[in-house]
Tab-separated table of N, CA and C and ligand atoms in Angstrom:
chain	number	residue	atom	x	y	z
A	1468	MET	N	80.108	39.847	0.884
A	1468	MET	CA	79.183	40.628	0.581
A	1468	MET	C	79.107	41.870	1.183
A	1469	GLN	N	79.210	43.148	0.667
A	1469	GLN	CA	79.185	44.410	1.462
A	1469	GLN	C	78.020	44.598	2.124
A	1470	LEU	N	77.845	44.941	3.403
A	1470	LEU	CA	76.756	45.476	4.019
A	1470	LEU	C	75.873	46.248	3.082
A	1471	ASP	N	76.329	47.214	2.542
A	1471	ASP	CA	75.271	48.125	1.881
A	1471	ASP	C	74.888	47.421	0.758
A	1472	GLU	N	75.376	46.387	0.034
A	1472	GLU	CA	74.627	45.567	-0.960
A	1472	GLU	C	73.652	44.778	-0.464
A	1473	LEU	N	73.861	44.221	0.855
A	1473	LEU	CA	73.070	43.242	1.559
A	1473	LEU	C	71.431	44.038	1.638
A	1474	TYR	N	71.856	45.319	2.327
A	1474	TYR	CA	70.780	46.282	2.515
A	1474	TYR	C	70.023	46.422	1.420
A	1475	ARG	N	70.672	46.901	0.200
A	1475	ARG	CA	70.226	47.202	-1.070
A	1475	ARG	C	69.306	45.858	-1.387
A	1476	GLN	N	69.712	44.727	-1.205
A	1476	GLN	CA	68.975	43.744	-1.823
A	1476	GLN	C	67.715	43.467	-0.813
A	1477	VAL	N	67.782	43.791	0.507
A	1477	VAL	CA	66.689	43.611	1.377
A	1477	VAL	C	65.618	44.558	0.979
A	1478	ILE	N	65.993	45.845	0.559
A	1478	ILE	CA	65.028	46.830	0.320
A	1478	ILE	C	64.324	46.389	-1.063
A	1479	MET	N	65.101	46.100	-1.973
A	1479	MET	CA	64.749	45.660	-3.331
A	1479	MET	C	63.567	44.526	-3.152
A	1480	ASP	N	64.066	43.707	-2.355
A	1480	ASP	CA	63.286	42.409	-2.135
A	1480	ASP	C	61.552	42.913	-1.664
A	1481	HIS	N	61.731	43.767	-0.888
A	1481	HIS	CA	60.552	44.164	-0.045
A	1481	HIS	C	59.643	44.974	-0.966
A	1482	TYR	N	60.392	45.706	-1.945
A	1482	TYR	CA	59.855	46.620	-2.982
A	1482	TYR	C	59.137	45.894	-4.245
A	1483	GLN	N	59.786	44.531	-4.550
A	1483	GLN	CA	59.222	43.859	-5.653
A	1483	GLN	C	58.193	42.969	-5.128
A	1484	ARG	N	58.347	42.506	-3.990
A	1484	ARG	CA	57.363	41.575	-3.329
A	1484	ARG	C	56.944	41.983	-2.086
A	1485	PRO	N	56.147	43.170	-2.132
A	1485	PRO	CA	55.629	43.769	-0.825
A	1485	PRO	C	54.908	42.762	0.192
A	1486	ARG	N	55.429	42.439	1.496
A	1486	ARG	CA	54.268	41.769	2.327
A	1486	ARG	C	53.049	42.466	2.659
A	1487	ASN	N	51.849	41.824	2.869
A	1487	ASN	CA	50.810	42.233	3.379
A	1487	ASN	C	50.223	43.553	2.815
A	1488	GLU	N	50.263	43.400	1.173
A	1488	GLU	CA	49.819	44.322	0.483
A	1488	GLU	C	48.297	43.994	0.088
A	1489	GLY	N	47.197	44.978	0.033
A	1489	GLY	CA	45.865	44.511	-0.151
A	1489	GLY	C	45.114	45.163	0.696
A	1490	THR	N	43.814	44.658	0.830
A	1490	THR	CA	42.914	45.500	2.007
A	1490	THR	C	42.374	44.170	2.899
A	1491	LEU	N	41.848	44.700	4.003
A	1491	LEU	CA	41.225	43.922	4.835
A	1491	LEU	C	39.718	43.984	4.980
A	1492	GLU	N	39.284	42.759	5.005
A	1492	GLU	CA	37.507	42.693	5.259
A	1492	GLU	C	37.420	43.243	6.769
A	1493	ASN	N	37.944	42.886	7.589
A	1493	ASN	CA	37.483	43.065	8.807
A	1493	ASN	C	38.588	44.160	9.557
A	1494	GLY	N	39.006	45.104	9.145
A	1494	GLY	CA	39.909	45.931	9.467
A	1494	GLY	C	39.127	46.681	10.584
A	1495	THR	N	39.841	47.451	11.764
A	1495	THR	CA	39.263	48.069	12.701
A	1495	THR	C	39.629	49.390	12.620
A	1496	VAL	N	40.748	49.908	11.872
A	1496	VAL	CA	41.200	51.160	11.777
A	1496	VAL	C	41.846	51.236	10.542
A	1497	SER	N	41.578	52.319	9.544
A	1497	SER	CA	42.057	52.519	8.529
A	1497	SER	C	42.627	53.961	8.315
A	1498	VAL	N	43.912	54.206	7.711
A	1498	VAL	CA	44.451	55.711	7.811
A	1498	VAL	C	45.037	55.923	6.369
A	1499	ALA	N	44.588	56.957	5.781
A	1499	ALA	CA	45.290	57.300	4.639
A	1499	ALA	C	46.013	58.525	4.486
A	1500	LEU	N	47.191	58.526	3.929
A	1500	LEU	CA	48.017	59.435	4.001
A	1500	LEU	C	48.782	59.740	2.933
A	1501	ARG	N	49.299	61.160	2.595
A	1501	ARG	CA	49.747	61.363	1.211
A	1501	ARG	C	51.226	62.034	1.616
A	1502	ASN	N	52.325	61.660	0.983
A	1502	ASN	CA	53.501	62.230	1.168
A	1502	ASN	C	53.441	63.593	0.365
A	1503	PRO	N	53.609	64.649	1.222
A	1503	PRO	CA	53.499	66.020	0.606
A	1503	PRO	C	54.539	66.324	-0.410
A	1504	SER	N	55.736	65.558	-0.357
A	1504	SER	CA	56.739	65.975	-1.180
A	1504	SER	C	56.622	65.447	-2.523
A	1505	CYS	N	55.845	64.327	-2.539
A	1505	CYS	CA	55.786	63.731	-4.175
A	1505	CYS	C	54.562	63.214	-4.415
A	1506	GLY	N	53.460	63.404	-3.335
A	1506	GLY	CA	52.163	63.198	-3.821
A	1506	GLY	C	51.751	61.881	-3.538
A	1507	ASP	N	52.825	60.843	-3.500
A	1507	ASP	CA	52.495	59.340	-3.410
A	1507	ASP	C	51.360	58.984	-2.289
A	1508	GLU	N	50.569	58.251	-2.356
A	1508	GLU	CA	49.533	57.879	-1.227
A	1508	GLU	C	49.658	56.712	-0.641
A	1509	LEU	N	49.380	56.669	0.836
A	1509	LEU	CA	49.660	55.126	1.394
A	1509	LEU	C	48.308	55.045	2.179
A	1510	THR	N	47.562	53.859	1.970
A	1510	THR	CA	46.401	53.681	2.950
A	1510	THR	C	46.901	52.384	3.792
A	1511	LEU	N	46.840	52.556	5.100
A	1511	LEU	CA	47.264	51.520	5.968
A	1511	LEU	C	45.744	50.901	6.922
A	1512	GLN	N	45.730	49.618	6.941
A	1512	GLN	CA	44.728	49.029	7.645
A	1512	GLN	C	45.064	48.193	8.705
A	1513	LEU	N	44.609	48.287	9.943
A	1513	LEU	CA	44.870	47.222	11.080
A	1513	LEU	C	43.660	46.600	11.305
A	1514	SER	N	43.851	45.357	11.786
A	1514	SER	CA	42.755	44.869	12.619
A	1514	SER	C	43.415	44.539	13.791
A	1515	VAL	N	42.740	45.123	14.854
A	1515	VAL	CA	43.147	45.165	16.292
A	1515	VAL	C	42.384	44.246	17.034
A	1516	LYS	N	42.810	43.328	17.889
A	1516	LYS	CA	41.913	42.331	18.599
A	1516	LYS	C	42.828	42.416	20.170
A	1517	ASP	N	41.988	42.975	21.137
A	1517	ASP	CA	42.513	42.983	22.527
A	1517	ASP	C	43.918	43.648	22.581
A	1518	GLY	N	44.001	44.809	21.740
A	1518	GLY	CA	45.279	45.437	21.904
A	1518	GLY	C	46.323	45.028	21.160
A	1519	ILE	N	46.253	43.949	20.318
A	1519	ILE	CA	46.996	43.121	19.683
A	1519	ILE	C	46.567	43.402	18.343
A	1520	VAL	N	47.828	43.725	17.502
A	1520	VAL	CA	47.716	43.880	15.651
A	1520	VAL	C	47.582	42.545	15.460
A	1521	ASP	N	46.220	42.009	15.117
A	1521	ASP	CA	45.853	40.647	14.700
A	1521	ASP	C	46.150	40.608	13.016
A	1522	ASP	N	45.996	41.741	12.340
A	1522	ASP	CA	46.376	41.724	10.868
A	1522	ASP	C	46.493	42.967	10.383
A	1523	VAL	N	47.274	43.219	9.376
A	1523	VAL	CA	47.592	44.438	8.611
A	1523	VAL	C	47.633	44.217	7.279
A	1524	ARG	N	47.441	45.478	6.588
A	1524	ARG	CA	47.307	45.531	5.056
A	1524	ARG	C	47.586	46.925	4.673
A	1525	PHE	N	48.467	47.006	3.684
A	1525	PHE	CA	48.358	48.503	2.869
A	1525	PHE	C	48.262	48.485	1.424
A	1526	LYS	N	48.016	49.668	1.041
A	1526	LYS	CA	47.869	49.779	-0.332
A	1526	LYS	C	48.324	51.209	-0.766
A	1527	GLY	N	48.913	51.358	-1.817
A	1527	GLY	CA	49.418	52.617	-2.266
A	1527	GLY	C	50.652	52.582	-3.156
A	1528	SER	N	50.924	53.704	-3.740
A	1528	SER	CA	52.092	53.843	-4.660
A	1528	SER	C	53.239	54.470	-3.939
A	1529	GLY	N	54.406	54.542	-4.505
A	1529	GLY	CA	55.466	54.909	-3.573
A	1529	GLY	C	56.686	54.600	-4.376
A	1530	CYS	N	57.995	55.275	-4.123
A	1530	CYS	CA	59.192	54.634	-4.390
A	1530	CYS	C	59.676	53.482	-3.728
A	1531	SER	N	60.955	52.849	-3.967
A	1531	SER	CA	61.192	51.628	-3.360
A	1531	SER	C	61.450	52.005	-1.864
A	1532	ILE	N	61.963	52.940	-1.474
A	1532	ILE	CA	62.076	53.102	0.179
A	1532	ILE	C	60.790	53.213	0.699
A	1533	SER	N	59.862	53.881	0.090
A	1533	SER	CA	58.456	53.932	0.805
A	1533	SER	C	57.909	52.546	0.903
A	1534	ILE	N	57.861	52.101	-0.070
A	1534	ILE	CA	57.139	50.524	-0.176
A	1534	ILE	C	58.051	49.569	0.797
A	1535	ALA	N	59.207	49.727	0.578
A	1535	ALA	CA	60.248	48.520	1.440
A	1535	ALA	C	59.798	48.905	3.015
A	1536	SER	N	59.897	50.379	3.331
A	1536	SER	CA	59.552	50.728	4.845
A	1536	SER	C	58.203	49.902	5.022
A	1537	THR	N	57.073	50.398	4.392
A	1537	THR	CA	55.807	49.985	4.588
A	1537	THR	C	55.694	48.460	4.897
A	1538	SER	N	56.368	47.910	3.783
A	1538	SER	CA	56.493	46.274	3.802
A	1538	SER	C	57.016	45.678	4.988
A	1539	MET	N	58.169	46.420	5.355
A	1539	MET	CA	58.820	45.752	6.676
A	1539	MET	C	58.305	46.027	7.786
A	1540	MET	N	57.519	47.289	7.704
A	1540	MET	CA	56.750	47.732	9.116
A	1540	MET	C	55.833	46.867	9.536
A	1541	THR	N	54.864	46.408	8.178
A	1541	THR	CA	53.611	45.561	8.537
A	1541	THR	C	54.036	44.276	8.975
A	1542	GLU	N	55.350	43.704	8.418
A	1542	GLU	CA	55.760	42.338	8.919
A	1542	GLU	C	56.296	42.456	10.278
A	1543	THR	N	56.852	43.406	10.770
A	1543	THR	CA	57.325	43.652	11.964
A	1543	THR	C	56.150	43.789	13.096
A	1544	ILE	N	55.196	44.568	12.653
A	1544	ILE	CA	54.255	44.731	13.960
A	1544	ILE	C	53.074	43.649	13.792
A	1545	LYS	N	53.203	42.705	13.041
A	1545	LYS	CA	51.972	41.676	13.190
A	1545	LYS	C	52.178	40.979	14.520
A	1546	GLY	N	51.174	40.765	15.493
A	1546	GLY	CA	51.376	40.254	16.472
A	1546	GLY	C	51.658	40.801	17.541
A	1547	LYS	N	52.178	41.974	17.542
A	1547	LYS	CA	52.729	43.013	18.542
A	1547	LYS	C	51.354	43.759	19.146
A	1548	SER	N	51.658	44.229	20.378
A	1548	SER	CA	50.729	44.895	21.080
A	1548	SER	C	50.891	46.286	20.499
A	1549	LEU	N	49.642	47.212	20.448
A	1549	LEU	CA	49.969	48.443	20.084
A	1549	LEU	C	51.131	49.139	20.709
A	1550	GLU	N	51.446	48.933	21.951
A	1550	GLU	CA	52.334	49.539	22.764
A	1550	GLU	C	53.511	49.295	22.166
A	1551	ASP	N	53.801	48.055	21.845
A	1551	ASP	CA	55.224	47.505	21.236
A	1551	ASP	C	55.440	48.132	19.735
A	1552	ALA	N	54.146	48.240	19.154
A	1552	ALA	CA	54.454	48.768	17.707
A	1552	ALA	C	54.638	50.346	17.804
A	1553	LEU	N	54.373	50.985	18.773
A	1553	LEU	CA	54.421	52.372	18.858
A	1553	LEU	C	55.912	52.638	19.421
A	1554	GLU	N	56.429	51.755	20.192
A	1554	GLU	CA	57.753	51.731	20.426
A	1554	GLU	C	58.815	51.550	19.503
A	1555	LEU	N	58.401	50.506	18.589
A	1555	LEU	CA	59.224	50.334	17.345
A	1555	LEU	C	59.115	51.449	16.426
A	1556	SER	N	57.976	52.281	16.215
A	1556	SER	CA	57.960	53.400	15.521
A	1556	SER	C	58.894	54.520	15.869
A	1557	LYS	N	58.944	54.709	17.196
A	1557	LYS	CA	59.975	55.480	17.845
A	1557	LYS	C	61.117	55.299	17.619
A	1558	GLU	N	61.519	53.815	17.634
A	1558	GLU	CA	63.121	53.456	17.390
A	1558	GLU	C	63.296	53.832	15.845
A	1559	PHE	N	62.206	53.628	15.262
A	1559	PHE	CA	62.541	53.755	13.623
A	1559	PHE	C	62.905	55.369	13.366
A	1560	ARG	N	62.065	56.166	13.912
A	1560	ARG	CA	62.219	57.584	13.803
A	1560	ARG	C	63.410	58.099	14.152
A	1561	ALA	N	63.949	57.569	15.365
A	1561	ALA	CA	65.291	57.793	15.723
A	1561	ALA	C	66.339	57.326	14.867
A	1562	MET	N	66.257	56.164	14.521
A	1562	MET	CA	67.317	55.886	13.464
A	1562	MET	C	67.161	56.937	12.169
A	1563	MET	N	66.098	57.413	11.837
A	1563	MET	CA	65.963	58.130	10.654
A	1563	MET	C	66.766	59.889	11.188
A	1564	ARG	N	66.826	59.815	12.380
A	1564	ARG	CA	67.484	61.184	12.876
A	1564	ARG	C	68.832	61.115	12.919
A	1565	GLY	N	69.189	59.755	12.657
A	1565	GLY	CA	70.709	59.339	12.717
A	1565	GLY	C	71.217	58.994	14.256
A	1566	GLU	N	70.242	58.777	14.985
A	1566	GLU	CA	70.491	58.343	16.369
A	1566	GLU	C	70.982	56.973	16.694
A	1567	ASP	N	71.455	56.567	17.567
A	1567	ASP	CA	72.005	55.165	17.845
A	1567	ASP	C	70.677	54.447	18.289
A	1568	VAL	N	70.486	53.229	17.782
A	1568	VAL	CA	69.194	52.469	18.042
A	1568	VAL	C	69.469	51.055	18.316
A	1569	ASP	N	68.434	50.351	18.959
A	1569	ASP	CA	68.725	48.917	18.950
A	1569	ASP	C	68.294	48.111	17.895
A	1570	ASP	N	69.289	47.914	17.126
A	1570	ASP	CA	69.418	46.906	15.799
A	1570	ASP	C	68.478	45.738	15.987
A	1571	GLU	N	68.650	44.971	17.048
A	1571	GLU	CA	67.856	43.871	17.117
A	1571	GLU	C	66.452	43.822	17.072
A	1572	ALA	N	65.984	45.034	17.860
A	1572	ALA	CA	64.377	45.275	17.694
A	1572	ALA	C	64.136	45.729	16.371
A	1573	LEU	N	64.939	46.169	15.506
A	1573	LEU	CA	64.740	46.649	14.419
A	1573	LEU	C	64.482	45.803	13.097
A	1574	GLY	N	65.335	44.632	13.485
A	1574	GLY	CA	65.769	43.628	12.271
A	1574	GLY	C	65.938	44.227	10.966
A	1575	ASP	N	65.019	43.591	9.851
A	1575	ASP	CA	65.217	43.916	8.750
A	1575	ASP	C	65.153	45.426	8.325
A	1576	LEU	N	64.410	46.372	9.207
A	1576	LEU	CA	64.370	47.922	8.904
A	1576	LEU	C	65.711	48.429	9.076
A	1577	GLU	N	66.590	47.798	9.647
A	1577	GLU	CA	67.856	48.040	9.968
A	1577	GLU	C	68.470	48.719	8.337
A	1578	SER	N	68.073	47.741	7.545
A	1578	SER	CA	68.685	47.875	6.008
A	1578	SER	C	68.081	49.417	5.519
A	1579	LEU	N	67.405	50.154	6.184
A	1579	LEU	CA	66.834	51.730	5.977
A	1579	LEU	C	67.776	52.658	6.536
A	1580	HIS	N	68.882	52.265	7.064
A	1580	HIS	CA	69.429	53.133	8.044
A	1580	HIS	C	70.114	54.330	7.167
A	1581	GLY	N	70.528	53.847	6.186
A	1581	GLY	CA	71.385	54.614	5.143
A	1581	GLY	C	70.606	55.820	4.836
A	1582	VAL	N	69.251	55.918	4.695
A	1582	VAL	CA	68.269	56.698	4.460
A	1582	VAL	C	68.335	58.385	5.221
A	1583	CYS	N	68.952	57.914	6.394
A	1583	CYS	CA	68.937	59.013	7.179
A	1583	CYS	C	70.033	60.123	6.903
A	1584	LYS	N	70.769	59.737	5.849
A	1584	LYS	CA	72.029	60.792	5.151
A	1584	LYS	C	71.351	61.323	4.103
A	1585	PHE	N	69.864	61.105	3.719
A	1585	PHE	CA	69.308	61.614	2.415
A	1585	PHE	C	67.870	62.206	2.979
A	1586	PRO	N	68.249	63.665	3.357
A	1586	PRO	CA	66.969	64.181	4.085
A	1586	PRO	C	65.852	64.274	3.245
A	1587	ALA	N	65.716	64.332	1.999
A	1587	ALA	CA	64.882	64.354	0.954
A	1587	ALA	C	63.940	63.022	0.872
A	1588	ARG	N	64.672	61.942	1.445
A	1588	ARG	CA	63.984	60.629	1.209
A	1588	ARG	C	63.337	59.983	2.593
A	1589	ILE	N	63.846	60.961	3.666
A	1589	ILE	CA	63.361	60.410	5.110
A	1589	ILE	C	61.752	60.322	4.978
A	1590	LYS	N	61.092	61.487	4.506
A	1590	LYS	CA	59.654	61.439	4.453
A	1590	LYS	C	59.089	60.086	3.788
A	1591	CYS	N	59.849	59.623	2.797
A	1591	CYS	CA	59.599	58.314	2.006
A	1591	CYS	C	59.494	57.254	2.979
A	1592	ALA	N	60.537	57.051	3.921
A	1592	ALA	CA	60.814	56.017	5.002
A	1592	ALA	C	59.772	56.377	6.042
A	1593	THR	N	59.445	57.363	6.348
A	1593	THR	CA	58.761	57.404	7.539
A	1593	THR	C	57.287	57.677	7.255
A	1594	LEU	N	56.691	57.736	6.131
A	1594	LEU	CA	55.231	58.007	5.972
A	1594	LEU	C	54.357	56.677	6.575
A	1595	ALA	N	54.965	55.497	6.106
A	1595	ALA	CA	54.015	54.175	6.824
A	1595	ALA	C	54.156	54.263	8.422
A	1596	TRP	N	55.175	54.881	8.897
A	1596	TRP	CA	55.151	55.088	10.523
A	1596	TRP	C	54.145	55.910	10.969
A	1597	GLN	N	54.148	57.013	10.071
A	1597	GLN	CA	53.146	58.211	10.553
A	1597	GLN	C	51.937	57.635	10.342
A	1598	ALA	N	51.666	56.842	9.371
A	1598	ALA	CA	50.175	56.252	9.225
A	1598	ALA	C	49.937	55.323	10.528
A	1599	LEU	N	51.066	54.507	10.863
A	1599	LEU	CA	50.798	53.634	12.011
A	1599	LEU	C	50.315	54.345	13.325
A	1600	GLU	N	51.245	55.349	13.431
A	1600	GLU	CA	51.083	56.148	14.715
A	1600	GLU	C	49.569	56.755	14.753
A	1601	GLN	N	49.248	57.165	13.561
A	1601	GLN	CA	47.892	57.746	13.670
A	1601	GLN	C	46.830	56.496	13.937
A	1602	ALA	N	47.110	55.495	13.225
A	1602	ALA	CA	45.975	54.294	13.602
A	1602	ALA	C	46.257	53.912	14.720
A	1603	ILE	N	47.300	53.886	15.604
A	1603	ILE	CA	47.087	53.461	17.144
A	1603	ILE	C	46.542	54.576	17.794
A	1604	LYS	N	46.674	55.817	17.583
A	1604	LYS	CA	46.090	56.842	18.218
A	1604	LYS	C	44.458	56.560	18.138
A	1605	THR	N	44.222	56.282	17.048
A	1605	THR	CA	42.605	56.376	16.504
A	1605	THR	C	42.039	54.964	17.272
A	1606	GLU	N	42.790	53.875	17.335
A	1606	GLU	CA	42.559	52.829	18.151
A	1606	GLU	C	42.247	52.878	19.663
A	1607	ASP	N	43.330	53.765	20.175
A	1607	ASP	CA	43.439	54.064	21.384
A	1607	ASP	C	42.150	54.781	21.788
A	1608	HIS	N	41.849	55.723	21.135
A	1608	HIS	CA	40.741	56.614	21.440
A	1608	HIS	C	39.494	55.946	21.160
A	1609	GLU	N	39.295	55.013	20.303
A	1609	GLU	CA	37.982	54.364	20.457
A	1609	GLU	C	37.753	53.323	21.421
A	1610	HIS	N	39.056	52.647	21.811
A	1610	HIS	CA	39.140	51.979	22.876
A	1610	HIS	C	38.646	52.568	24.136
A	1611	ALA	N	39.165	53.827	24.557
A	1611	ALA	CA	38.742	54.461	25.479
A	1611	ALA	C	37.151	54.905	25.611
A	1612	HIS	N	36.799	55.108	24.465
A	1612	HIS	CA	35.506	55.238	24.297
A	1612	HIS	C	34.603	54.352	24.833
A	1613	HIS	N	34.993	53.062	24.280
A	1613	HIS	CA	33.894	51.899	24.509
A	1613	HIS	C	33.840	51.736	25.988
A	1614	HIS	N	34.853	52.146	26.848
A	1614	HIS	CA	34.766	51.854	28.310
A	1614	HIS	C	34.164	53.333	29.091
A	1615	ASP	N	33.792	54.020	28.401
A	1615	ASP	CA	33.072	55.444	28.734
A	1615	ASP	C	32.025	55.090	29.742
B	360	FES	FE1	57.068	59.212	-3.238
B	360	FES	FE2	59.306	58.352	-2.128
B	360	FES	S1	59.154	59.530	-3.952
B	360	FES	S2	57.179	57.989	-1.321
């Protein structure tokens, strides 16, 4: 099987059966974003405990690239520290800029590598990560506040 075909299948699988879709009863932070280029919306919810992503859900509409990226992102960050999740986000964004990245850290997300060649679709792939980074920032801020 060609690598491109394998990647296409991974993306379609996440698009058709998105992981962690829905809402959290006990979320600690929620971020809603809109892709300005198409109007598609995404709401990302995290439940953070002791600096670890304990649970995550998302809701929204979008193209296959956007949903697949969100689904894979939620799967990859669950159980990770906010610090590691942020690190992963940086890796993903670097991949979207066409830079060499740590394939092993990215796992299934590597399947979105080809998107970097289509500038119009990069926003679709990075929307989830933008939401994640905003959620982490909010969490960090609140955490710092509690200790004031
Ligand atoms: Fe709307 Fe990709 S076209 S998220």
